[in-house]
Coordinates of C-alpha atoms and ligand atoms in Angstrom, one line a residue:
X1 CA 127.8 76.4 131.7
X2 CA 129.6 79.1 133.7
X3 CA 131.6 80.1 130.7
X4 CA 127.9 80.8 128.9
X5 CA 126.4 82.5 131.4
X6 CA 129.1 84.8 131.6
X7 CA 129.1 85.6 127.6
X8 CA 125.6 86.1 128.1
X9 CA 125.8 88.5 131.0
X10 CA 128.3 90.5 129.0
X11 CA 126.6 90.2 125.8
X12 CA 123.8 91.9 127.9
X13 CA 126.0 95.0 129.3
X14 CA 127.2 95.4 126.0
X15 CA 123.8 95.3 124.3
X16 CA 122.1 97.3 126.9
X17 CA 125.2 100.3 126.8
X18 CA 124.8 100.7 123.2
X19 CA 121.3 101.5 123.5
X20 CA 121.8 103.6 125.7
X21 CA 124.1 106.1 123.8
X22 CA 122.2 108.7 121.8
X23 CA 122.5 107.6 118.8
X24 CA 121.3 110.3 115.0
X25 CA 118.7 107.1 114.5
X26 CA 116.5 108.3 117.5
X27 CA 116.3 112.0 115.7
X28 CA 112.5 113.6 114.9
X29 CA 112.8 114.7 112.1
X30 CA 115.3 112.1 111.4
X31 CA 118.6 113.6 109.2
X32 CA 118.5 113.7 105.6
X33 CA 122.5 112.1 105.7
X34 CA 124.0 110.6 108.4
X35 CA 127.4 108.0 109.7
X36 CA 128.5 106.7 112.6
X37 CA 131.5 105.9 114.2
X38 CA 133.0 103.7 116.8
X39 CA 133.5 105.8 119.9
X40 CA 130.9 107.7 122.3
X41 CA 131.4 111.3 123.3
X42 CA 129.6 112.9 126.5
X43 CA 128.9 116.6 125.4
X44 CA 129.6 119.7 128.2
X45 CA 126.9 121.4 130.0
X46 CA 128.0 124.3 129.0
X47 CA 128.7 123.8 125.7
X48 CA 131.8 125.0 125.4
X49 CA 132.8 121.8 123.3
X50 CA 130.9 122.8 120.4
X51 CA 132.6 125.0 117.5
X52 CA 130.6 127.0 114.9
X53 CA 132.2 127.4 111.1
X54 CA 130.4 129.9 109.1
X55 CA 130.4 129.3 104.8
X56 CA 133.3 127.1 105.2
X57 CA 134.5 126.2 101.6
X58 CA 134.1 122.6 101.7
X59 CA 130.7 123.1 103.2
X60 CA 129.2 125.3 100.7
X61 CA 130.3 123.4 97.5
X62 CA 128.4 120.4 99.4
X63 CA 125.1 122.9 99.5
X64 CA 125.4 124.4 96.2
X65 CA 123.0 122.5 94.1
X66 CA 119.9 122.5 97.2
X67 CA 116.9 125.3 96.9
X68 CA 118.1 128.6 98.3
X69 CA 115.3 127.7 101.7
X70 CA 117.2 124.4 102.3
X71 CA 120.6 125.9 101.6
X72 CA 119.5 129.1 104.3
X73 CA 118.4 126.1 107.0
X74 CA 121.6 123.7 106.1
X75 CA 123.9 122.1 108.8
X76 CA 126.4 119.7 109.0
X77 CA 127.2 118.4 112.4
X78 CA 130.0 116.4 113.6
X79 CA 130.4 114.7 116.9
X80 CA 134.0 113.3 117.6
X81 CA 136.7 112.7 120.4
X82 CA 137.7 116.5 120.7
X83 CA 133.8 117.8 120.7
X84 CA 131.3 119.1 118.4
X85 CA 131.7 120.9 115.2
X86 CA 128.4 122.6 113.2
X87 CA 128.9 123.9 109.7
X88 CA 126.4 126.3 107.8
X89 CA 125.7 129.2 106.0
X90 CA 123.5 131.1 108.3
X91 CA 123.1 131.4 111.8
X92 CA 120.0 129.7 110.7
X93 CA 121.3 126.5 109.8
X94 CA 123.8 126.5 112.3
X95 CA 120.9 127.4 114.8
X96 CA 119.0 123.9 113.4
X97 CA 122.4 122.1 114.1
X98 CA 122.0 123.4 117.5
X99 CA 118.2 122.0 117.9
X100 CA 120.0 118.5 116.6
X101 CA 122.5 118.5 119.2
X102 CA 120.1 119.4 122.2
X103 CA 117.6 116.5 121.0
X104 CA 120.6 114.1 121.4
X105 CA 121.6 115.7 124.6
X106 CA 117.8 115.2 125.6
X107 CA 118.0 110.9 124.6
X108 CA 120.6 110.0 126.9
X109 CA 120.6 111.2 130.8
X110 CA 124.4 111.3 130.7
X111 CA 124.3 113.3 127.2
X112 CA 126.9 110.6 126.2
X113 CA 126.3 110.9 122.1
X114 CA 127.9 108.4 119.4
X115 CA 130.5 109.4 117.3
X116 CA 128.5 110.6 114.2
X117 CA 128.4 113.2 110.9
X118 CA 124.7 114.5 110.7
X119 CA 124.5 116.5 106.9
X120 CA 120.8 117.9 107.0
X121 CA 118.2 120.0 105.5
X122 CA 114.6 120.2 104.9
X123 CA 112.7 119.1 102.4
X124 CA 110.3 122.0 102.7
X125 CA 110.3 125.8 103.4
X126 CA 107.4 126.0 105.4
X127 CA 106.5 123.6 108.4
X128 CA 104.0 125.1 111.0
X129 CA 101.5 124.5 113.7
X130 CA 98.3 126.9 113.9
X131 CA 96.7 127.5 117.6
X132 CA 92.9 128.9 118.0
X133 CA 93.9 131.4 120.5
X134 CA 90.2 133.0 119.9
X135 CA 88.1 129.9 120.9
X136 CA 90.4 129.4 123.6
X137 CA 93.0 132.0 125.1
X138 CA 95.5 130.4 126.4
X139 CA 98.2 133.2 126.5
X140 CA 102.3 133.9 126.3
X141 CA 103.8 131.4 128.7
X142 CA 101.8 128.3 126.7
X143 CA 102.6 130.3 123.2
X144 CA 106.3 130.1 124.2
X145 CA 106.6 127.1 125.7
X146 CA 105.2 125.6 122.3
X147 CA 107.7 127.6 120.6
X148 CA 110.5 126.2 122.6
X149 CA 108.7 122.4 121.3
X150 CA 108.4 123.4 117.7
X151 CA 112.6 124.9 117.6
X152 CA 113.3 121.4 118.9
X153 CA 111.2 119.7 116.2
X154 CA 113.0 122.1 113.8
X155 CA 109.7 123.3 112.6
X156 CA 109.9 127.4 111.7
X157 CA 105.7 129.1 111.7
X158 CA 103.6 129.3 114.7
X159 CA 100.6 130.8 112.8
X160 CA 98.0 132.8 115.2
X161 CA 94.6 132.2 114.9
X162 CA 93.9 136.0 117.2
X163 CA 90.3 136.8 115.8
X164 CA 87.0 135.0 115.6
X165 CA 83.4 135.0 116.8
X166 CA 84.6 133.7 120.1
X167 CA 86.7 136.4 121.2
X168 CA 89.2 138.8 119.6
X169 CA 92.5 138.5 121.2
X170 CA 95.0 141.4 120.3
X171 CA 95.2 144.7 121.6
X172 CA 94.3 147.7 118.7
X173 CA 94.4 151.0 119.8
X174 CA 92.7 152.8 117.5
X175 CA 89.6 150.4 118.4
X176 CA 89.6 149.7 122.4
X177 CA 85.8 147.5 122.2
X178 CA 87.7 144.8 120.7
X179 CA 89.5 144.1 123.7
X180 CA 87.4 145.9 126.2
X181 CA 84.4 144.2 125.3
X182 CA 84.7 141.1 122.7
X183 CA 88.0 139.7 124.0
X184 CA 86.1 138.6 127.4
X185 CA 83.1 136.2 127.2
X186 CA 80.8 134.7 129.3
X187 CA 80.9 130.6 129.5
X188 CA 83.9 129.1 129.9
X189 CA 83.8 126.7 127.1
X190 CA 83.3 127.7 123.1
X191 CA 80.2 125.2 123.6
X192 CA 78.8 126.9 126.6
X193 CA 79.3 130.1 125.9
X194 CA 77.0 129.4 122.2
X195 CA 74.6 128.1 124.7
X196 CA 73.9 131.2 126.5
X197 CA 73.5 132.4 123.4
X198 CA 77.2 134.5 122.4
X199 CA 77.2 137.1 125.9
X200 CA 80.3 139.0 125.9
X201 CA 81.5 141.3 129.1
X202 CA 84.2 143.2 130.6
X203 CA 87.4 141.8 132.2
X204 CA 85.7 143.1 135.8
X205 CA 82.9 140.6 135.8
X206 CA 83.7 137.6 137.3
X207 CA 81.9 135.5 135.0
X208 CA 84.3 136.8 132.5
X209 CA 86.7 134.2 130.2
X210 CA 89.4 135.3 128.1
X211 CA 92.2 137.5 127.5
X212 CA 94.0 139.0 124.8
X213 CA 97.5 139.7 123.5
X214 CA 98.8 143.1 124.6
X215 CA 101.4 144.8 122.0
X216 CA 104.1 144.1 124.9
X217 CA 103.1 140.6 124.8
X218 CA 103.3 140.3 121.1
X219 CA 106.9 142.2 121.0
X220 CA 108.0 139.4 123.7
X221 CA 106.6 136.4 121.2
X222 CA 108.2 137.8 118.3
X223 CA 111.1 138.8 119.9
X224 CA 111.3 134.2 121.5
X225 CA 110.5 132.9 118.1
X226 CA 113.3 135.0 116.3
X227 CA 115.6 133.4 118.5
X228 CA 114.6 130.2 118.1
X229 CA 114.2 131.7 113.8
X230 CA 110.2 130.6 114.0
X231 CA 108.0 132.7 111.9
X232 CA 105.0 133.9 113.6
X233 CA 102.1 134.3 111.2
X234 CA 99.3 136.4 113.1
X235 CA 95.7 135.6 111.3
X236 CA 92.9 138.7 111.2
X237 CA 89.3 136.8 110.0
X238 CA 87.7 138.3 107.0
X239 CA 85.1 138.5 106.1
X240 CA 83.4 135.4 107.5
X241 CA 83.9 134.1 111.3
X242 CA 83.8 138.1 112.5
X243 CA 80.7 138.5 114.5
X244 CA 82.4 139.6 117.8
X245 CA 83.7 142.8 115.2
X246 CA 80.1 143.3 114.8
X247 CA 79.1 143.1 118.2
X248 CA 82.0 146.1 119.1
X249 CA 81.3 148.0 116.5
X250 CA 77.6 147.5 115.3
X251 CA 77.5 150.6 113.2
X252 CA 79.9 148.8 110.6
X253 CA 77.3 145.7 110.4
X254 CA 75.3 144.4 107.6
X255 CA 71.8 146.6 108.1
X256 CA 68.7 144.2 108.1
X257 CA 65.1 144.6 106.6
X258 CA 64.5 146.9 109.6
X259 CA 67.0 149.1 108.8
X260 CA 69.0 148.7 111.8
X261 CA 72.2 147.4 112.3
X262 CA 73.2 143.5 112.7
X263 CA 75.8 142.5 115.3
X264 CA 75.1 138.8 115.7
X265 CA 75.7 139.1 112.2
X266 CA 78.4 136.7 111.6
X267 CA 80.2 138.2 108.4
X268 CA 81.8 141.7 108.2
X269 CA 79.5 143.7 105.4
X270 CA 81.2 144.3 102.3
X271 CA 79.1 147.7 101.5
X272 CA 80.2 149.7 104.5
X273 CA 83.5 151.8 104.0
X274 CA 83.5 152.0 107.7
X275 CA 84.7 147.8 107.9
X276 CA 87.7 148.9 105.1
X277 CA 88.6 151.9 107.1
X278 CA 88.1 149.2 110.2
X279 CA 90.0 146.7 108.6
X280 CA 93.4 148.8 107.1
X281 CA 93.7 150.2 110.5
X282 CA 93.8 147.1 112.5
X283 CA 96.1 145.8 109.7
X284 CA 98.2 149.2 110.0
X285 CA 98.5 148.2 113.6
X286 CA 99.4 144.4 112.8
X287 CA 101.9 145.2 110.3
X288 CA 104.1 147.3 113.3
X289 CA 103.7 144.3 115.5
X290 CA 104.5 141.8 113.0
X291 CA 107.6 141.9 110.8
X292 CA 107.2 139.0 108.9
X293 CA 106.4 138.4 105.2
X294 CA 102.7 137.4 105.6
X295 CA 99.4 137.9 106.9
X296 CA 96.8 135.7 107.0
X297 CA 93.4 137.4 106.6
X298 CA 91.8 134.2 106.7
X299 CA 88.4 134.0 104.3
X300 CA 86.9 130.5 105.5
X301 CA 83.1 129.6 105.8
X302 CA 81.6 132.8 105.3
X303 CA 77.8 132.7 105.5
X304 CA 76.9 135.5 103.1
X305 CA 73.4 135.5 104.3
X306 CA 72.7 139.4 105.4
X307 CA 74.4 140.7 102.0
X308 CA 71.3 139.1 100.5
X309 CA 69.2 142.0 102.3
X310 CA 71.9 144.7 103.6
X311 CA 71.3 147.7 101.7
X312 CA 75.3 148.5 101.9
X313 CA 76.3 145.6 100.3
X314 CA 73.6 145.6 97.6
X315 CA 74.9 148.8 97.1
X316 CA 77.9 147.7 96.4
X317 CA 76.8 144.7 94.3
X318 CA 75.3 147.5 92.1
X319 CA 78.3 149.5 91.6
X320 CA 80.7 146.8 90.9
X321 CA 78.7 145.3 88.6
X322 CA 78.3 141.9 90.5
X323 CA 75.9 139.2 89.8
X324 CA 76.1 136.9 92.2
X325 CA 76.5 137.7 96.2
X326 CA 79.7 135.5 96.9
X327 CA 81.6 138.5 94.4
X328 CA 81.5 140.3 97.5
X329 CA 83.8 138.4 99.0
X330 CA 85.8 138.5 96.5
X331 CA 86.0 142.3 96.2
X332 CA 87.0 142.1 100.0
X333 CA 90.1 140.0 99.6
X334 CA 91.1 141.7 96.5
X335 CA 91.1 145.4 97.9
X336 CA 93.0 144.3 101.5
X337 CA 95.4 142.1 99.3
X338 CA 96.4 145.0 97.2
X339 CA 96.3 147.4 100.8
X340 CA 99.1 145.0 102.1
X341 CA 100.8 144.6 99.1
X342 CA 101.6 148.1 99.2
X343 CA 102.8 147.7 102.3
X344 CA 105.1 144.9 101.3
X345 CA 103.1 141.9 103.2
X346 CA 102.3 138.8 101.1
X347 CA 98.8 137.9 102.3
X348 CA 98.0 134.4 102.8
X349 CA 94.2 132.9 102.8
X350 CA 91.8 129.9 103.5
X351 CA 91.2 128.0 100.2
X352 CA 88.0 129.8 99.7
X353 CA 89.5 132.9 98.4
X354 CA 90.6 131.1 95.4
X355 CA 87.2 131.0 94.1
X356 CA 86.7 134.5 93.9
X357 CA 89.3 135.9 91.5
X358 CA 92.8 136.2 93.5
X359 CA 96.3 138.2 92.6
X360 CA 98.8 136.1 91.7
X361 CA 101.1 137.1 94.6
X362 CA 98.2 135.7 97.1
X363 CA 99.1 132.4 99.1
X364 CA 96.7 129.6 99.6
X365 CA 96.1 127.5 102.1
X366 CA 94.2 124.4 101.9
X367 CA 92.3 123.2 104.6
X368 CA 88.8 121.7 103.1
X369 CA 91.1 118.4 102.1
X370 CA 93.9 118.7 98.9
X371 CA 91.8 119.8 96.3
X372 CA 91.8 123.4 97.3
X373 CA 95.4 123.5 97.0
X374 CA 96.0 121.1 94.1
X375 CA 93.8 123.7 92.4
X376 CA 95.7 126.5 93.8
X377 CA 99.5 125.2 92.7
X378 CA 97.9 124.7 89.1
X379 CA 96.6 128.2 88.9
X380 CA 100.0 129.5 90.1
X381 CA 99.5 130.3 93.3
X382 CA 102.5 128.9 96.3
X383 CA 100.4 126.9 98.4
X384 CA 100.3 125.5 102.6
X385 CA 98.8 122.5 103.0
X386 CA 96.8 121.5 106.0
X387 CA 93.7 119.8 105.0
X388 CA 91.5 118.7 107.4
X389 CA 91.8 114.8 106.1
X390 CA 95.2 114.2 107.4
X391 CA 96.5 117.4 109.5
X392 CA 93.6 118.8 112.1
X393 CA 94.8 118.3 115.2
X394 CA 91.4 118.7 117.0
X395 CA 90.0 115.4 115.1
X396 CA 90.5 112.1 117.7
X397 CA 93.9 110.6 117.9
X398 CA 92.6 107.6 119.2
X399 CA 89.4 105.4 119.3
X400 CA 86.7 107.8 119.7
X401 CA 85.3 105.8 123.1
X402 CA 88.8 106.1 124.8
X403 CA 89.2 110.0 123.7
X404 CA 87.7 113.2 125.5
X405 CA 85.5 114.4 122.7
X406 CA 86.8 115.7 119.5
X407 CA 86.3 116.3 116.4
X408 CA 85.0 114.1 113.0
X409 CA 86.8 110.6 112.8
X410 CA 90.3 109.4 113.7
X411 CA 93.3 111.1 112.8
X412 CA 95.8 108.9 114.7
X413 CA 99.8 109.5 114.2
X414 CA 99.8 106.9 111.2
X415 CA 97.2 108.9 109.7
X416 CA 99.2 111.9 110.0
X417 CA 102.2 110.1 109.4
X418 CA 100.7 108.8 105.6
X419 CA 100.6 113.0 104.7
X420 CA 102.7 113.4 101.6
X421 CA 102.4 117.2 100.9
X422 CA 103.1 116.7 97.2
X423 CA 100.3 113.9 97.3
X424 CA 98.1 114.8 94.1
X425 CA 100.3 117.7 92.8
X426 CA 101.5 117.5 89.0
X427 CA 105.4 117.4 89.4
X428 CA 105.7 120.9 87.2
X429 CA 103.6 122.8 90.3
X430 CA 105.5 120.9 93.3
X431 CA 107.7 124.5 93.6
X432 CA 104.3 126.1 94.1
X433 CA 103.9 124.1 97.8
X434 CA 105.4 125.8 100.6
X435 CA 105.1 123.2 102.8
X436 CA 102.7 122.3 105.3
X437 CA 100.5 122.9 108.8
X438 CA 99.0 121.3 111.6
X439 CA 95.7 123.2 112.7
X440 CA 95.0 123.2 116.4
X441 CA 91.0 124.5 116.7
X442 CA 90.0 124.7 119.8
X443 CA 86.0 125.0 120.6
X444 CA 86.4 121.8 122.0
X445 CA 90.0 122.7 123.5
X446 CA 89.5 124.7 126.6
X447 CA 92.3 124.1 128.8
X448 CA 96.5 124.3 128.0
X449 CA 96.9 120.9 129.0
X450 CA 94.3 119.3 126.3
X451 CA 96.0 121.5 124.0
X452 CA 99.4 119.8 124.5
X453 CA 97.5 116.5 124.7
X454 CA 96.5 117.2 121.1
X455 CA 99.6 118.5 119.7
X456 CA 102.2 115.8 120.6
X457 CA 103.2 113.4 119.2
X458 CA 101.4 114.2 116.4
X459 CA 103.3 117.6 115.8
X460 CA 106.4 115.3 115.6
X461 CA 105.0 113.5 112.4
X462 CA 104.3 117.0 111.0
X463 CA 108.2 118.2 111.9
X464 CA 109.2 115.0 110.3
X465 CA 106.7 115.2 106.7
X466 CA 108.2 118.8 106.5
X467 CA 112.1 118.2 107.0
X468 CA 113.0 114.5 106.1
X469 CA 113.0 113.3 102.1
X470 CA 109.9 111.4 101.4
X471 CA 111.6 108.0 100.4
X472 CA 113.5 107.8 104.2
X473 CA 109.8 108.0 106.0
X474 CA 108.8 104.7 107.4
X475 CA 105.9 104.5 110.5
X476 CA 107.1 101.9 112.3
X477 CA 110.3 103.6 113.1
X478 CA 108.9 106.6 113.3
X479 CA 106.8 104.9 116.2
X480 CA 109.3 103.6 118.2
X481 CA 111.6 106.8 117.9
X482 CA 107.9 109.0 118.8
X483 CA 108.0 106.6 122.2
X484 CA 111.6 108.4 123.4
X485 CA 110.6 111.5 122.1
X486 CA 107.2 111.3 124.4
X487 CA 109.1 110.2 127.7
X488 CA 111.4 113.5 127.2
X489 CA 108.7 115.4 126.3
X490 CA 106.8 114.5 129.6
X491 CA 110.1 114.7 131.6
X492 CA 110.5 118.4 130.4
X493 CA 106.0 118.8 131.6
X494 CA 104.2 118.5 128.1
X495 CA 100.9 116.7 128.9
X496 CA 101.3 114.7 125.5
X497 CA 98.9 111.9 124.4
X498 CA 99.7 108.4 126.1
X499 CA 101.3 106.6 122.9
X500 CA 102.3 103.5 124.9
X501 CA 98.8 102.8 125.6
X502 CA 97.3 103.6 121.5
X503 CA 95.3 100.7 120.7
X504 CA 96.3 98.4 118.2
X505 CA 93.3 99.6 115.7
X506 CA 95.3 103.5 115.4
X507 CA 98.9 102.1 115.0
X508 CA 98.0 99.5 112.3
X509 CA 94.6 101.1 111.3
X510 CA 93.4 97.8 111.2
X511 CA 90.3 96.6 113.7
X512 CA 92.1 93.2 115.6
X513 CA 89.9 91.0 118.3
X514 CA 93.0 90.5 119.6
X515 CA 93.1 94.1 120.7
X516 CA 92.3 94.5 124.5
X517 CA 90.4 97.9 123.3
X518 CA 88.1 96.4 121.1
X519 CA 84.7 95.9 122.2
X520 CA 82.0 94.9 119.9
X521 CA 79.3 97.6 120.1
Ligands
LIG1 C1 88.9 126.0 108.8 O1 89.1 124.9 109.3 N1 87.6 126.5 108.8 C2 89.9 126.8 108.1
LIG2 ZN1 76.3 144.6 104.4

């Protein structure tokens, strides 16, 4: 009897000091490749055990054959009894390697690691997260601090959603209303703010809400992400979603029956040279700030309804020979895409642009569910994914009685965790998808914290769709590996969503009267 009890009390030490290691298994995104071995090493603070070996030979030939993207973000990583060793071709990759190494740092106290050989790269090029910095400015510190999240996740875009009826949020010089005037609001809330019916006011009042991104601020974001090699992509709303442009500069408006101008009008007019010359100088100004590839210019929802009676933009209709008012929109996108092509930017747009007649070069990205971007890959275009069905972060997370109010039905993380990206996409197109993107609206979103709350975990399943191979995803492990991740991410003060306490009816998407959250109605 003693003799038992003993073997189990050490079967218990034993069992319980395994777990604890950090062990490659507990990984978000979890490794495309990886082995262990017998021992445990415990890495130095100060990381002076880790050794960096640029395009070695044997490392190379093992990258060869992968897509130039994966080959650039590559890393081998190998944990043994004299330290750490990362491999790769770029700083890049060696900087993912890194992010590897600090998540299992992060999943043991002691940063004891197993012995282990991580070979990784991702499966796709571009994986992102969007914030609604108009609805809701929420400003550097929460920008970087999500930036520092995203590096860990190994994700690479942070796309900026800086302009929309709800406040324009980046300084322009050659236009100071826009941040004078439009950047500060009155009614704290999106919701409240609509209300009172739109009121706008000046940084003095004390009623005031918002804030914008000075071009110091900017420089400091750009100059966070490159070192953590994130992409920032900055977004400038045309033509639709643009009425706080109108109420800055109302002599660029869509002119009514009246004759005078609109500026609750909620679309830029198409007729007016003054919006071009508006728009190429703001762009001008974005393209100093922003050194990236692309710029999103947006093109969602438009309402079209003043082009029906603005003399400018039946003008225009005239001269180009267009039938039918949504051409307008149209002409818009094709005149600023060929402006920032000659400027070397790649512009990238809502899926509504594709309906309009769009140069090749032109990125889409599809938000109203796949089929905008099924289309999309089939015409040629590369596409993002983020539709609304499986990768809106402002839809509930949970059941919608135990969730501050959000938006349309339940997007729990086994709903986001079901995204395939290539889901619906004719094998000879899949080179066409970039990859894909978690939007995070806000007009329901006030406050930094509720931001976070949205974002995490389900930015982990994101990470994970975007790096891992398809054929290693499975939820359940997934789950239990999104449980460690949460407690770390609380530990280093991200207000995440409460996974332990998810009802049943989100992990299994099942309804069970055995689950203590279900209530008949
Ligand atoms: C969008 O959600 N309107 C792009
Ligand atoms: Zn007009």
């Amino acid at each position: 009897m003693r003799r038992i009890f003993v073997i189990a009390i050490s079967l218990f030490v034993s069992i319980s000091s395994v777990s604890a290691y950090s062990t490659p298994d507990k990984l978000i995104p979890e490794p495309v490749e990886f082995s262990t071995g017998e021992g445990v090493y415990t890495l130095k603070p100060d990381g002076s055990d880790v050794k960096v070996y640029m395009n070695a030979a044997a490392f190379a030939a093992k990258v060869e054959a992968l897509p130039e993207f994966a080959k650039q973000e590559a890393y081998e990583l190998v944990i043994g009894k004299k330290g750490v060793k990362i491999y790769a071709l770029t700083e890049e990759g060696a900087f993912r390697g890194r992010q590897t190494l600090e998540m299992l740092r992060l999943l043991d106290p002691a940063a004891t690691v197993q012995h282990c050989t991580i070979f990784d790269y991702p499966r796709f090029q571009h994986r992102g997260i969007m914030l609604d910095e108009s609805r809701s400015f929420k400003g550097k510190e929460f920008v970087k601090k999500q930036i520092d999240a995203l590096a860990l996740l190994k994700m690479n875009v942070m796309h900026l959603h800086l302009t929309d009826a709800a406040g324009w949020r980046l300084q322009i010089d050659a236009y100071p209303n826009l941040t004078d005037h439009v950047a500060w609001r009155v009614g704290e809330t999106y919701h409240e703010w609509e209300g009172l019916g739109y009121p706008f006011t000046n940084a003095q009042d004390p009623k005031a809400y918002g804030g914008f991104y000075t071009k110091d601020d900017i420089r400091e974001i750009v100059a966070y992400a490159a070192e953590r090699y994130i992409d920032i992509i900055p977004e400038i709303e045309m033509p639709g979603h643009s009425m706080e442009v109108n109420r800055a500069y109302p002599e660029i408006a869509c002119v009514g029956e009246d004759g005078k101008p609109r500026p609750f009008s909620w679309d830029l007019c198409v007729g007016n040279e003054g919006t071009f010359k508006f728009l190429e100088t703001v762009l001008e100004e974005v393209i100093e700030l922003f050194p990236y590839k692309y710029i999103h210019i947006g093109g969602d929802e438009a309402v079209k309804k003043d082009w029906e009676v603005c003399v400018n933009c039946q003008k225009r209709m005239k001269e180009e020979g267009m039938i039918h008012k949504n051409e307008l929109q149209g002409y818009m996108v094709r005149r600023i895409e060929a402006f920032l092509r000659e400027r070397g930017k790649t512009v990238i747009g809502w899926d509504e642009i594709v309906e309009t007649g769009l140069p090749a070069q032109a990125v889409v990205m599809s938000w109203r569910g796949t089929p905008g971007g099924i289309k999309a890959s089939a015409e040629g275009h590369d596409v993002i994914m983020s539709p609304n069905s499986y990768v809106y972060l402002d839809y509930y997370q949970d059941l919608i009685r135990k969730e501050p109010k959000a938006v349309g039905h339940m997007q729990s993380l086994r709903h986001v965790y079901k995204y395939d990206p290539l889901e619906g996409i004719a094998p000879e197109f899949h080179h066409h998808i970039l990859g894909l993107q978690g939007n995070l609206w806000c007009e329901l979103i006030p406050y930094a914290a509720h931001a976070e709350y949205m974002l995490y975990p389900r930015a982990f399943a994101i990470a994970e769709i975007g790096w891992t191979p398809q054929e290693k995803r499975e939820f359940f492990h997934f789950r239990e590996r999104c449980l460690t991740l949460i407690t770390i991410f609380r530990a280093m003060g991200y207000n995440t969503f409460d996974l332990f306490n998810e009802s049943l009816r989100a992990q299994t998407g099942r309804l069970r009267f055995d689950d203590p959250t279900f209530k008949l109605l």
